[in-house]
Coordinates of C-alpha atoms in Angstrom, one line a residue:
M1 CA 32.7 12.4 12.6
K2 CA 30.5 12.4 9.1
Y3 CA 30.7 9.4 7.2
I4 CA 31.9 10.3 3.6
I5 CA 30.7 7.8 0.4
T6 CA 33.1 9.0 -2.8
V7 CA 31.3 7.7 -6.0
L8 CA 33.7 6.3 -8.5
S9 CA 32.5 5.5 -12.2
S10 CA 34.2 2.6 -13.5
L11 CA 33.3 1.3 -16.9
A12 CA 34.4 -1.4 -18.3
A13 CA 34.4 0.1 -21.7
S14 CA 36.8 2.8 -20.8
G15 CA 39.3 0.9 -19.3
C16 CA 40.5 2.1 -16.0
A17 CA 38.7 5.6 -16.1
Q18 CA 37.4 6.8 -12.8
N19 CA 35.4 9.7 -12.1
T20 CA 35.4 10.9 -8.7
V21 CA 32.1 12.5 -6.6
T22 CA 30.9 12.4 -3.3
A23 CA 28.0 12.2 -1.0
S24 CA 27.5 12.3 2.7
A25 CA 24.8 11.3 5.2
S26 CA 24.1 11.9 8.7
P27 CA 21.2 11.0 11.2
A28 CA 18.4 13.5 12.3
P29 CA 16.1 13.1 15.3
Q30 CA 12.9 14.2 13.5
A31 CA 11.8 14.0 9.9
T32 CA 10.3 16.5 7.9
S33 CA 9.7 16.5 4.1
A34 CA 12.7 18.7 3.9
S35 CA 15.1 17.0 5.9
G36 CA 15.8 13.8 3.8
I37 CA 15.9 11.4 6.4
S38 CA 12.7 9.2 7.6
N39 CA 11.2 8.8 11.5
A40 CA 11.8 5.0 12.7
L41 CA 9.6 3.5 10.1
D42 CA 6.9 1.1 10.9
A43 CA 7.6 -2.4 10.0
A44 CA 4.5 -2.3 8.0
F45 CA 5.8 0.4 5.8
A46 CA 5.9 -1.3 2.4
G47 CA 2.6 -2.6 1.8
F48 CA -0.1 -3.3 -0.9
G49 CA -3.3 -2.1 -2.2
I50 CA -6.0 -4.5 -3.4
E51 CA -8.8 -3.4 -5.7
P52 CA -11.9 -4.5 -3.5
S53 CA -13.5 -6.1 -6.3
N54 CA -10.1 -8.4 -6.9
L55 CA -10.0 -9.6 -3.6
Y56 CA -11.0 -13.3 -3.8
S57 CA -8.4 -13.1 -6.6
F58 CA -5.8 -12.7 -3.9
T59 CA -7.2 -14.3 -0.8
G60 CA -8.9 -17.2 -2.7
G61 CA -12.6 -18.1 -2.8
N62 CA -13.5 -21.7 -1.5
E63 CA -9.8 -22.5 -1.2
A64 CA -6.9 -20.2 0.0
N65 CA -4.6 -18.7 -2.4
R66 CA -1.5 -20.4 -0.9
L67 CA 1.0 -17.9 -3.0
S68 CA -0.7 -15.1 -1.8
I69 CA -0.5 -15.8 1.5
N70 CA 3.2 -17.1 1.6
L71 CA 4.6 -14.1 0.0
L72 CA 2.9 -11.7 2.8
Q73 CA 4.2 -14.0 5.5
N74 CA 7.5 -13.7 3.9
L75 CA 7.4 -10.0 4.0
A76 CA 6.2 -10.0 7.7
D77 CA 8.9 -12.6 8.6
Y78 CA 11.9 -10.2 7.4
S79 CA 10.1 -6.8 8.9
G80 CA 8.6 -8.5 11.9
I81 CA 4.8 -7.4 10.8
P82 CA 2.8 -8.2 8.0
P83 CA 2.9 -5.5 5.3
H84 CA -0.1 -3.0 5.5
L85 CA -3.1 -3.7 3.3
R86 CA -5.0 -0.9 2.1
I87 CA -8.5 -2.8 0.6
G88 CA -9.8 0.5 -1.4
G89 CA -10.2 1.8 -5.2
N90 CA -13.0 3.0 -7.2
T91 CA -14.9 -0.5 -6.8
G92 CA -15.3 0.4 -3.0
D93 CA -17.8 3.2 -4.1
Q94 CA -19.7 0.4 -6.2
M95 CA -20.2 -2.2 -3.4
L96 CA -23.2 -2.5 -1.1
Y97 CA -22.8 -5.2 2.1
D98 CA -25.8 -7.9 2.3
P99 CA -25.1 -10.0 5.8
N100 CA -27.5 -12.7 4.0
Y101 CA -25.4 -13.1 0.8
D102 CA -22.4 -15.8 1.9
S103 CA -20.9 -16.7 -1.3
Y104 CA -17.3 -16.0 -2.0
S105 CA -17.7 -14.0 -4.9
F106 CA -19.8 -10.7 -6.0
R107 CA -23.4 -10.6 -7.1
L108 CA -24.2 -8.0 -9.5
K109 CA -27.2 -5.9 -8.4
Q110 CA -30.3 -6.4 -10.8
N111 CA -31.4 -3.0 -11.7
P112 CA -29.0 -0.9 -9.6
T113 CA -30.5 2.7 -9.2
G114 CA -27.0 4.4 -7.7
Q115 CA -25.7 7.2 -9.3
G116 CA -22.7 7.2 -11.6
L117 CA -21.0 5.8 -14.7
E118 CA -20.7 2.7 -12.9
P119 CA -23.5 2.7 -10.3
T120 CA -23.0 3.1 -6.8
D121 CA -24.8 -0.2 -5.7
K122 CA -23.4 -2.0 -8.5
F123 CA -21.9 -5.2 -6.3
I124 CA -23.6 -7.0 -3.7
F125 CA -21.0 -8.7 -1.2
G126 CA -21.3 -10.3 2.0
P127 CA -19.8 -12.1 5.7
S128 CA -17.4 -14.2 3.3
Y129 CA -15.2 -11.1 2.2
W130 CA -14.2 -11.0 5.7
K131 CA -13.4 -14.7 6.1
A132 CA -11.1 -14.3 3.1
L133 CA -9.1 -11.7 4.4
N134 CA -8.8 -13.2 7.7
R135 CA -6.8 -15.8 5.5
F136 CA -3.7 -13.2 5.6
P137 CA -0.7 -13.2 7.8
R138 CA -2.3 -12.8 11.8
G139 CA -1.8 -9.1 12.8
T140 CA -2.1 -7.7 8.9
P141 CA -2.8 -4.3 9.5
I142 CA -6.0 -3.4 7.5
T143 CA -7.1 -0.1 6.2
F144 CA -10.7 -0.4 4.9
G145 CA -12.4 1.8 2.6
L146 CA -16.0 2.2 2.5
N147 CA -18.4 3.3 0.2
M148 CA -19.6 7.1 0.3
A149 CA -20.5 7.5 -3.3
Y150 CA -23.9 5.7 -2.5
S151 CA -26.2 8.9 -1.4
G152 CA -29.7 7.1 -1.3
S153 CA -32.0 7.7 1.5
D154 CA -30.7 4.9 3.6
Y155 CA -27.1 5.5 3.1
L156 CA -26.1 6.2 6.6
E157 CA -27.6 3.3 7.8
R158 CA -25.6 1.3 4.8
I159 CA -22.1 2.9 5.5
V160 CA -22.5 2.3 9.2
A161 CA -23.6 -1.7 8.6
E162 CA -20.8 -1.9 6.4
A163 CA -18.4 -0.4 9.0
R164 CA -19.9 -2.7 11.8
A165 CA -19.6 -5.7 9.9
C166 CA -16.0 -5.1 9.0
L167 CA -14.8 -4.6 12.3
D168 CA -17.0 -7.7 13.9
G169 CA -15.5 -10.0 10.9
L170 CA -12.0 -9.4 10.7
S171 CA -10.5 -11.3 13.6
G172 CA -6.9 -12.4 12.4
V173 CA -5.9 -9.4 10.6
K174 CA -6.2 -6.2 12.4
L175 CA -8.3 -3.3 11.2
T176 CA -6.5 0.0 11.9
S177 CA -8.4 2.4 9.9
F178 CA -11.0 3.4 7.8
E179 CA -11.4 5.3 4.4
I180 CA -14.8 7.1 3.6
G181 CA -15.1 7.2 -0.2
N182 CA -12.5 6.7 -3.0
E183 CA -11.0 9.9 -4.7
P184 CA -13.6 12.5 -4.3
D185 CA -11.8 14.7 -6.2
L186 CA -13.0 12.9 -9.4
W187 CA -17.0 12.6 -8.7
L188 CA -18.0 15.2 -11.2
Q189 CA -16.0 13.4 -13.5
N190 CA -17.4 9.8 -12.9
S191 CA -21.1 11.3 -12.3
F192 CA -21.3 10.2 -8.3
R193 CA -21.8 13.8 -8.1
T194 CA -23.2 16.5 -9.8
G195 CA -23.5 20.4 -9.1
S196 CA -20.9 22.3 -6.9
W197 CA -18.5 19.8 -5.7
G198 CA -15.0 20.3 -4.2
G199 CA -13.4 20.0 -0.4
S200 CA -16.0 21.8 1.4
T201 CA -19.1 19.9 0.0
Y202 CA -17.0 16.6 0.5
I203 CA -16.6 17.5 4.2
Q204 CA -20.0 18.1 4.7
E205 CA -20.7 14.6 3.6
F206 CA -17.7 13.3 5.4
L207 CA -18.3 14.5 8.8
P208 CA -21.6 13.1 9.4
R209 CA -20.6 9.6 8.2
A210 CA -17.6 9.7 10.3
A211 CA -19.4 10.8 13.4
A212 CA -22.1 7.9 13.0
I213 CA -19.1 5.2 12.2
Y214 CA -17.6 6.5 15.3
Q215 CA -21.2 6.9 17.6
Q216 CA -22.1 3.2 16.4
V217 CA -19.5 1.0 15.7
L218 CA -16.2 2.6 17.1
R219 CA -17.0 4.1 20.3
P220 CA -18.8 0.8 21.5
A221 CA -15.8 -1.1 20.5
G222 CA -13.5 1.0 22.6
L223 CA -11.9 2.7 19.6
P224 CA -10.8 6.0 19.2
A225 CA -12.7 8.8 17.0
N226 CA -9.7 9.5 15.1
F227 CA -9.8 6.7 12.9
F228 CA -10.3 7.7 9.5
E229 CA -7.8 8.7 6.7
P230 CA -9.3 11.1 4.1
A231 CA -9.4 12.4 1.2
C232 CA -8.2 9.2 -1.1
T233 CA -7.4 11.7 -3.6
A234 CA -6.0 10.9 -6.9
S235 CA -4.4 14.2 -7.2
T236 CA -4.9 17.6 -5.7
I237 CA -3.4 19.9 -8.4
G238 CA -5.7 22.7 -9.3
T239 CA -8.5 21.8 -6.9
S240 CA -9.6 22.6 -2.9
F241 CA -8.7 18.8 -1.7
Q242 CA -5.1 19.9 -0.3
V243 CA -3.8 18.9 3.0
R244 CA -4.3 22.7 3.6
D245 CA -7.7 23.6 2.0
L246 CA -9.3 20.5 3.7
T247 CA -7.7 21.7 7.2
Q248 CA -9.0 25.2 6.5
L249 CA -12.4 24.2 5.5
G250 CA -12.9 22.0 8.6
I251 CA -12.3 18.4 8.2
L252 CA -10.4 18.3 11.8
N253 CA -13.3 20.2 13.6
T254 CA -15.8 17.9 15.5
Y255 CA -19.2 17.4 14.5
N256 CA -22.4 16.9 17.0
G257 CA -19.9 16.8 19.8
S258 CA -17.7 13.8 18.4
G259 CA -14.2 13.8 16.8
P260 CA -11.8 15.1 15.4
F261 CA -12.0 12.2 13.4
V262 CA -8.6 12.3 11.1
A263 CA -5.9 9.7 12.0
G264 CA -4.0 10.8 8.7
W265 CA -3.8 11.7 5.3
N266 CA -4.5 9.7 2.6
Q267 CA -3.6 10.5 -1.0
H268 CA -3.1 8.3 -4.5
D269 CA -0.3 9.0 -7.3
Y270 CA 1.1 6.9 -10.0
Y271 CA 4.4 7.4 -11.5
Y272 CA 2.3 6.9 -15.3
F273 CA -0.9 6.5 -16.2
V274 CA -2.1 5.1 -19.6
G275 CA -4.5 7.8 -21.1
V276 CA -3.4 10.5 -18.8
S277 CA 0.3 10.8 -19.2
T278 CA 1.3 13.0 -22.3
Y279 CA 4.4 10.8 -23.2
Q280 CA 4.9 7.4 -24.0
L281 CA 6.4 5.3 -20.9
T282 CA 9.7 3.3 -22.2
L283 CA 12.4 1.1 -20.1
N284 CA 14.9 3.7 -20.1
T285 CA 12.4 6.2 -18.8
L286 CA 11.7 4.4 -15.7
T287 CA 15.3 3.6 -15.0
Q288 CA 15.7 7.3 -15.0
L289 CA 15.3 7.8 -11.2
S290 CA 15.4 11.6 -11.4
T291 CA 11.9 11.4 -13.4
T292 CA 10.5 9.4 -10.0
E293 CA 11.4 13.1 -8.4
G294 CA 10.1 15.1 -11.2
Q295 CA 6.8 13.4 -11.2
F296 CA 6.1 13.4 -7.6
R297 CA 6.9 17.1 -6.8
A298 CA 3.3 18.4 -6.3
W299 CA 2.9 15.5 -3.4
V300 CA 6.0 16.8 -1.9
T301 CA 4.2 19.8 -1.1
Q302 CA 1.4 17.6 0.3
V303 CA 3.9 15.9 2.6
E304 CA 4.8 19.4 3.5
Q305 CA 1.4 20.4 4.6
A306 CA 1.0 17.1 6.1
V307 CA 3.7 17.7 8.6
D308 CA 2.7 21.0 9.1
S309 CA -0.7 19.6 10.5
K310 CA 1.3 17.1 12.9
L311 CA -0.8 13.9 11.1
P312 CA 1.2 11.1 9.2
Y313 CA 1.0 11.1 5.3
Y314 CA -0.3 8.0 3.8
L315 CA 0.7 6.9 0.1
R316 CA -2.1 4.5 -0.3
E317 CA -2.4 3.8 -3.8
M318 CA 0.7 3.8 -6.1
A319 CA 2.3 2.0 -9.1
N320 CA 4.9 2.3 -11.7
A321 CA 1.9 2.5 -14.2
G322 CA -1.6 2.6 -14.2
P323 CA -4.4 1.4 -14.2
I324 CA -3.1 -2.0 -15.2
G325 CA 0.5 -1.5 -15.8
L326 CA 2.4 -1.9 -18.9
E327 CA 3.7 -5.4 -20.3
G328 CA 7.3 -5.6 -20.8
I329 CA 8.1 -2.5 -18.5
S330 CA 6.0 -2.9 -15.0
D331 CA 7.0 -6.5 -14.9
T332 CA 10.5 -6.3 -15.7
F333 CA 13.5 -6.2 -13.3
A334 CA 13.7 -2.7 -14.2
A335 CA 10.5 -2.3 -12.3
A336 CA 12.3 -3.7 -9.1
L337 CA 15.0 -1.5 -9.0
W338 CA 12.6 1.5 -9.3
T339 CA 10.4 0.2 -7.1
L340 CA 13.3 0.1 -4.1
N341 CA 14.4 3.3 -4.8
F342 CA 10.4 4.5 -4.6
L343 CA 10.3 3.3 -1.1
C344 CA 13.7 4.4 0.0
Y345 CA 12.9 8.1 -1.8
T346 CA 9.2 8.0 -0.3
A347 CA 10.6 7.5 3.2
S348 CA 13.5 9.9 3.0
L349 CA 10.7 12.5 2.3
G350 CA 8.9 11.5 5.7
I351 CA 5.9 9.4 4.1
A352 CA 4.8 7.3 6.6
S353 CA 3.5 4.2 4.6
V354 CA 3.3 3.1 1.0
Q355 CA 0.6 1.1 -0.9
F356 CA 1.0 -0.9 -4.3
H357 CA -2.1 -1.0 -5.8
M358 CA -2.8 -4.3 -7.2
T359 CA -5.3 -5.9 -9.4
D360 CA -5.3 -9.4 -10.8
N361 CA -4.7 -8.3 -14.3
S362 CA -2.3 -5.5 -13.8
F363 CA 1.4 -6.3 -15.0
A364 CA 2.4 -3.9 -12.6
S365 CA 1.1 -6.2 -9.4
P366 CA 4.2 -7.7 -7.4
W367 CA 2.3 -10.8 -8.0
Q368 CA 0.0 -12.4 -10.4
P369 CA -2.3 -14.4 -8.0
I370 CA -4.5 -16.1 -10.9
E371 CA -3.8 -17.5 -13.9
M372 CA -4.0 -14.8 -16.3
Y373 CA -2.5 -14.0 -19.9
G374 CA -1.8 -17.6 -20.4
R375 CA 0.6 -18.1 -17.7
P376 CA -0.5 -19.5 -14.1
A377 CA 0.0 -17.3 -10.6
H378 CA 3.4 -16.4 -10.4
V379 CA 5.7 -13.9 -8.7
R380 CA 6.7 -10.5 -10.6
P381 CA 10.5 -8.9 -10.1
S382 CA 9.2 -5.9 -8.1
Y383 CA 8.2 -8.6 -5.2
Y384 CA 12.4 -8.7 -4.8
A385 CA 12.4 -4.8 -3.6
F386 CA 9.6 -5.3 -1.1
A387 CA 11.5 -8.4 0.3
A388 CA 14.7 -6.1 0.5
M389 CA 13.0 -3.2 2.1
A390 CA 11.5 -5.7 4.4
Q391 CA 14.8 -7.1 5.7
L392 CA 16.3 -3.5 5.8
I393 CA 13.7 -2.1 8.1
G394 CA 13.7 -5.6 10.4
S395 CA 17.5 -5.4 11.1
G396 CA 16.5 -2.2 12.9
N397 CA 13.7 -3.9 15.1
G398 CA 11.6 -0.6 15.1
T399 CA 14.4 1.9 14.7
T400 CA 15.6 2.0 11.3
Q401 CA 15.7 5.7 9.4
I402 CA 16.5 6.0 5.7
A403 CA 18.1 9.2 4.6
A404 CA 18.7 10.2 0.7
F405 CA 22.1 11.2 -0.8
A406 CA 22.9 12.9 -3.7
P407 CA 25.9 12.2 -5.6
T408 CA 27.0 15.3 -7.2
A409 CA 29.2 14.9 -10.5
V410 CA 28.5 11.0 -11.5
S411 CA 30.0 11.1 -15.0
G412 CA 29.3 9.0 -17.9
G413 CA 25.8 9.5 -18.4
Y414 CA 24.8 7.9 -14.7
A415 CA 23.5 10.9 -13.0
E416 CA 20.0 10.0 -13.6
Y417 CA 20.3 6.2 -13.0
V418 CA 22.3 6.3 -9.6
R419 CA 20.6 6.9 -6.5
T420 CA 22.2 6.3 -2.6
Y421 CA 20.5 6.0 0.8
A422 CA 21.5 5.4 4.2
A423 CA 20.1 3.3 6.8
Y424 CA 20.1 4.1 10.6
T425 CA 19.4 1.6 13.7
N426 CA 19.5 3.5 16.9
G427 CA 20.7 6.6 15.3
E428 CA 24.0 5.3 13.8
L429 CA 24.7 4.2 10.5
S430 CA 23.5 0.6 9.7
A431 CA 23.9 0.3 5.9
I432 CA 24.1 1.7 2.8
V433 CA 21.9 1.3 0.2
L434 CA 23.4 1.6 -3.4
I435 CA 21.1 1.8 -6.6
N436 CA 22.6 1.6 -10.4
S437 CA 19.5 1.3 -12.7
M438 CA 21.7 1.8 -15.8
S439 CA 20.4 -0.8 -18.5
T440 CA 23.1 -3.6 -19.4
S441 CA 24.1 -3.1 -22.8
G442 CA 24.8 -6.1 -24.7
S443 CA 27.4 -8.5 -22.8
S444 CA 29.1 -5.4 -21.5
Q445 CA 30.0 -5.4 -17.8
N446 CA 29.5 -2.1 -16.7
S447 CA 29.6 -0.7 -13.3
M448 CA 29.9 2.0 -10.8
T449 CA 32.1 1.5 -7.9
F450 CA 31.2 3.4 -4.4
A451 CA 34.1 4.3 -2.4
L452 CA 33.0 4.5 1.5
S453 CA 35.1 6.0 4.0
L454 CA 33.6 4.8 7.6
P455 CA 36.3 6.0 10.1
N456 CA 34.1 4.6 13.0
D457 CA 33.8 1.1 11.7
K458 CA 37.4 0.4 11.1
G459 CA 38.1 -3.5 10.9
K460 CA 34.2 -4.4 10.7
T461 CA 32.7 -6.2 7.7
L462 CA 30.2 -5.2 5.1
Y463 CA 28.1 -8.1 4.2
I464 CA 26.8 -7.3 0.8
S465 CA 23.3 -8.5 -0.1
S466 CA 22.5 -7.8 -3.9
L467 CA 19.2 -7.3 -5.9
R468 CA 20.2 -8.9 -9.5
A469 CA 19.3 -10.3 -12.7
A470 CA 20.6 -10.9 -16.3
S471 CA 19.1 -7.6 -17.3
A472 CA 16.9 -4.7 -16.6
S473 CA 14.0 -6.4 -19.2
V474 CA 14.0 -9.9 -17.8
T475 CA 10.7 -10.7 -16.4
S476 CA 12.2 -13.7 -14.3
G477 CA 15.5 -15.2 -12.9
V478 CA 15.7 -12.2 -10.0
T479 CA 17.4 -12.6 -6.7
W480 CA 17.8 -10.9 -3.6
N481 CA 20.4 -11.6 -1.1
G482 CA 20.7 -14.8 -2.4
I483 CA 17.1 -15.7 -2.3
S484 CA 14.6 -16.5 -4.8
F485 CA 10.8 -16.5 -4.5
E486 CA 10.2 -18.2 -8.2
R487 CA 11.8 -21.4 -7.6
N488 CA 9.0 -22.7 -5.5
R489 CA 5.6 -22.0 -7.1
D490 CA 3.7 -21.4 -3.6
G491 CA 5.8 -18.4 -3.5
T492 CA 8.4 -19.7 -0.2
P493 CA 11.9 -18.5 -0.4
S494 CA 14.6 -20.9 -1.6
T495 CA 18.4 -20.6 -1.6
A496 CA 19.8 -19.2 -4.8
D497 CA 23.2 -18.3 -3.7
T498 CA 25.1 -20.5 -1.0
N499 CA 27.9 -17.7 -0.6
V500 CA 28.2 -15.0 1.9
H501 CA 29.5 -11.7 0.0
T502 CA 31.8 -9.5 2.4
I503 CA 34.2 -6.4 1.7
L504 CA 36.6 -5.2 4.8
I505 CA 36.5 -1.8 6.0
D506 CA 40.2 -1.4 6.4
S507 CA 42.2 0.1 9.3
N508 CA 41.7 3.8 7.7
G509 CA 37.8 3.1 7.4
N510 CA 37.9 2.7 3.6
A511 CA 36.0 0.0 1.5
M512 CA 35.2 -0.5 -2.0
V513 CA 31.5 -1.4 -2.9
T514 CA 31.2 -2.0 -7.0
V515 CA 27.6 -2.1 -8.2
K516 CA 27.1 -3.5 -11.8
D517 CA 24.5 -1.9 -14.1
S518 CA 21.1 -2.9 -13.6
E519 CA 21.8 -4.3 -9.6
A520 CA 21.3 -2.7 -6.4
V521 CA 23.2 -3.3 -3.0
I522 CA 22.8 -3.3 0.4
A523 CA 25.9 -3.0 2.5
N524 CA 25.0 -4.0 6.0
I525 CA 27.8 -3.4 8.4
G526 CA 28.5 -6.2 10.9
Y527 CA 26.1 -8.9 9.7
Q528 CA 24.3 -10.2 6.7
L529 CA 20.8 -8.9 6.1
G530 CA 18.3 -11.3 7.4
T531 CA 20.0 -13.7 9.8
H532 CA 18.7 -11.8 12.8
A533 CA 16.0 -12.4 14.5
V534 CA 13.3 -9.9 14.1
V535 CA 11.4 -8.3 17.1
V536 CA 7.9 -6.6 16.6
K537 CA 8.1 -2.8 18.3
S538 CA 4.6 -1.4 17.3
G539 CA 2.4 -3.9 19.0
V540 CA 0.6 -4.8 15.9
T541 CA 1.0 -8.5 16.2
D542 CA 0.8 -10.4 19.0
S543 CA 4.1 -12.3 19.1
P544 CA 7.3 -11.1 17.7
G545 CA 8.5 -12.1 14.0
S546 CA 10.1 -15.0 13.3
S547 CA 14.0 -15.1 12.6
T548 CA 14.8 -14.9 8.8
K549 CA 18.2 -17.0 9.2
T550 CA 16.7 -19.8 7.4
S551 CA 15.8 -18.1 4.2
V552 CA 19.4 -15.9 3.7
A553 CA 22.5 -18.2 2.2
T554 CA 24.7 -18.7 5.2
L555 CA 26.6 -21.6 3.9
A556 CA 29.7 -20.1 2.6
T557 CA 31.7 -17.0 3.6
S558 CA 34.1 -15.1 0.8
S559 CA 36.9 -13.3 1.9
P560 CA 37.4 -9.2 1.5
T561 CA 38.9 -9.0 -2.2
T562 CA 42.5 -7.7 -1.7
A563 CA 42.1 -5.4 -4.7
S564 CA 39.1 -3.5 -2.9
V565 CA 41.0 -3.2 0.4
L566 CA 44.6 -1.9 -1.4
V567 CA 42.5 0.6 -3.9
A568 CA 40.6 1.9 -0.6
A569 CA 44.0 2.2 1.2
V570 CA 45.2 4.4 -1.7
T571 CA 42.2 6.4 -2.1
T572 CA 42.6 10.2 -1.0
A573 CA 40.1 11.9 -3.0
F574 CA 37.2 12.1 -0.2
I575 CA 35.4 15.2 0.1
L576 CA 32.9 16.2 2.9
I577 CA 29.5 17.5 1.4
T578 CA 26.0 18.3 2.4
S579 CA 23.0 16.8 1.9
M580 CA 21.4 18.0 -1.4
T581 CA 18.0 18.4 -3.0
K582 CA 17.8 15.6 -5.9
S583 CA 17.0 18.0 -8.7
A584 CA 14.0 17.1 -10.6
N585 CA 15.2 17.2 -14.3
A586 CA 11.8 15.2 -15.9
S587 CA 8.1 15.9 -15.2
S588 CA 5.4 13.7 -16.1
T589 CA 1.4 14.4 -15.9
R590 CA 0.0 13.3 -13.0
R591 CA -2.6 10.6 -12.7
Q592 CA -5.8 11.4 -12.2
S593 CA -8.1 8.5 -11.8
E594 CA -8.4 4.6 -12.4
S595 CA -9.7 2.3 -15.3
S596 CA -13.1 2.8 -14.5
V597 CA -13.5 6.5 -14.5
V598 CA -13.5 9.3 -16.8
M599 CA -9.7 10.7 -16.9
V600 CA -8.9 14.2 -17.0
A601 CA -5.1 15.6 -17.8
A602 CA -3.7 17.3 -14.8
S603 CA -2.0 20.9 -15.4
E604 CA 1.7 20.9 -14.4
P605 CA 2.5 22.2 -11.4
T606 CA 5.7 24.9 -10.8
T607 CA 8.9 23.5 -10.8
T608 CA 10.7 25.4 -8.1
S609 CA 12.9 22.9 -6.4
R610 CA 13.2 22.6 -2.5
S611 CA 15.8 22.4 -0.7
M612 CA 16.9 19.9 2.0
A613 CA 18.3 21.3 5.6
S614 CA 21.3 20.0 6.8
I615 CA 22.1 17.2 8.7
T616 CA 24.5 16.3 11.8
T617 CA 25.5 12.8 13.0
P618 CA 25.4 12.5 16.7
P619 CA 28.7 11.3 18.1
H620 CA 29.4 7.3 18.4
T621 CA 30.6 6.4 21.5
Q622 CA 34.5 6.0 21.6
I623 CA 35.0 2.0 22.9
W624 CA 38.7 1.9 21.9
K625 CA 41.6 4.4 21.9
T626 CA 43.5 4.3 18.6
S627 CA 46.4 2.3 20.1
L628 CA 47.4 -1.2 18.4
F629 CA 46.6 -3.3 21.6
G630 CA 42.9 -1.3 21.4
F631 CA 42.7 -2.1 17.6
G632 CA 43.8 -5.7 17.9
A633 CA 41.2 -6.6 21.0
L634 CA 38.4 -4.4 18.6
V635 CA 39.4 -7.1 15.8
I636 CA 39.0 -10.2 18.4
V637 CA 35.6 -8.8 19.6
L638 CA 34.5 -8.3 16.4
T639 CA 35.4 -11.9 15.1
I640 CA 33.4 -13.2 17.9
A641 CA 30.8 -11.1 17.6
Q642 CA 30.5 -12.2 13.5
A643 CA 30.7 -15.6 14.5
I644 CA 27.8 -15.5 17.0
W645 CA 25.2 -13.7 14.6
L646 CA 26.1 -16.2 12.1
E647 CA 25.1 -19.2 14.4

């Protein structure tokens, strides 16, 4: 039995006018970049990257940064594991480790001799770096970037010493992988290398470094050789750094009897990059979610190549705008809606992990960790999207899968702004994500109404969790699932809405969910997101994550609206369709570099759209026959179960 979602465009300005369009979702046992559904997501899927030179801004120096620590702990409580952190970026290739320098700061090296527009030996750092990282929640997965750009005569000794110090120094958090070098595809532009340079010469430098680190650091610690994530590229367009190129050129080969060294593929991408993208980013462009798909087209090919290699694909550096975001766009509620969509979209492509890059001066960072721009440290709207994703993933206790939908004919200009996804727990539909990023206009309350046909969930209750704010342009006053992270200055959650919002699935399996403009909703079947304890499945942490119940509003439950039930009962325009490719209607120039390197515009890739395979739904277990007695018993059982869940 398939689930059917019918989308009715219900505009306040046009009275009762409605347009019926449809989309259907079904789970699949395996994910590929073309399947439109993820494998079970790691609880640390939605994470962050920290520019190495900015680490102390986020961790604190002599004193811990409680805002950062609490915000990461919130997400750990919701998903079961702290979000994956990548400590890497341009400045990682400008840092040399000195075990005798133990200040919570960086020291500029006097008379640096390293090559590059920014010397490869510019900064000196020491053991306090690991002490600062250990402040983050216990079990935080860490990918750490090592300095590959440095090429002095002692380069092997230096990189091995840095790797050993990192492994030995990280105790509370968990080192899961190393990068060797950041964005080598740009090393001719930033003068880290000269002469002939490309995928082949990169591999010639990567393999001996990886082998030395394995033989001298990893193997003595009982860790495997495949502990590395190449190639950390800014772009692969027109280069020999594509996954397929690196594979054919021998990066998966052994070296001196060790290896292979690759744990997964690491690439970077920004939705927009100042000075590289050839158009002006506006709030409206950001909220046109189809532009995300157009911009990401070339990277979809890389995901497909990673799948072919049977190694995971990690998007370890990403933001809505680089290098430091755009004020009035990156720091608005529109960015929160965009972020939630991006996380769901990339999951549906089969990407294994996504890290949003953060610097202390970036408007695109989900929080500002220190005083900057005349404002104290504070939470930005996009953080709420991470909270939503963490609760959605945590609800599956290690089994959550995300599938993409494609509504076929949304009217009123909404086609670019409406995206829908389904979440599956243990292979069965458990929640529906509905995103309406159309900007609010004036005082109107336009909305999109989704008619859901859920024949296997008759009589159950949908619990509505909303990501909302006054408008797309606001920079504060955001809530997710009735929670605010702004009221407490230390980032701990507080209850902003004490009501539990529910909609009854009627006896025909129908329900109506209305999503206002500039709002996203997750409709969870059977219980409110965040009210069940989260159990760690992947073994990254030493103990289960804590229950999320205390940070979710559970004081009052609203009754299902009569109007929704009545309208759902008489809705007849349900049409089954297969999964579709979201068309890429807009394109943007790929980002080629970060702020401290010379930027070169990329050529546009071909615009051939990919097709998604059709997905089938496994049959649900038939518990009750469709008799009056059976239906009544089902209602009683569900009522009791609901009461237990909400205790």
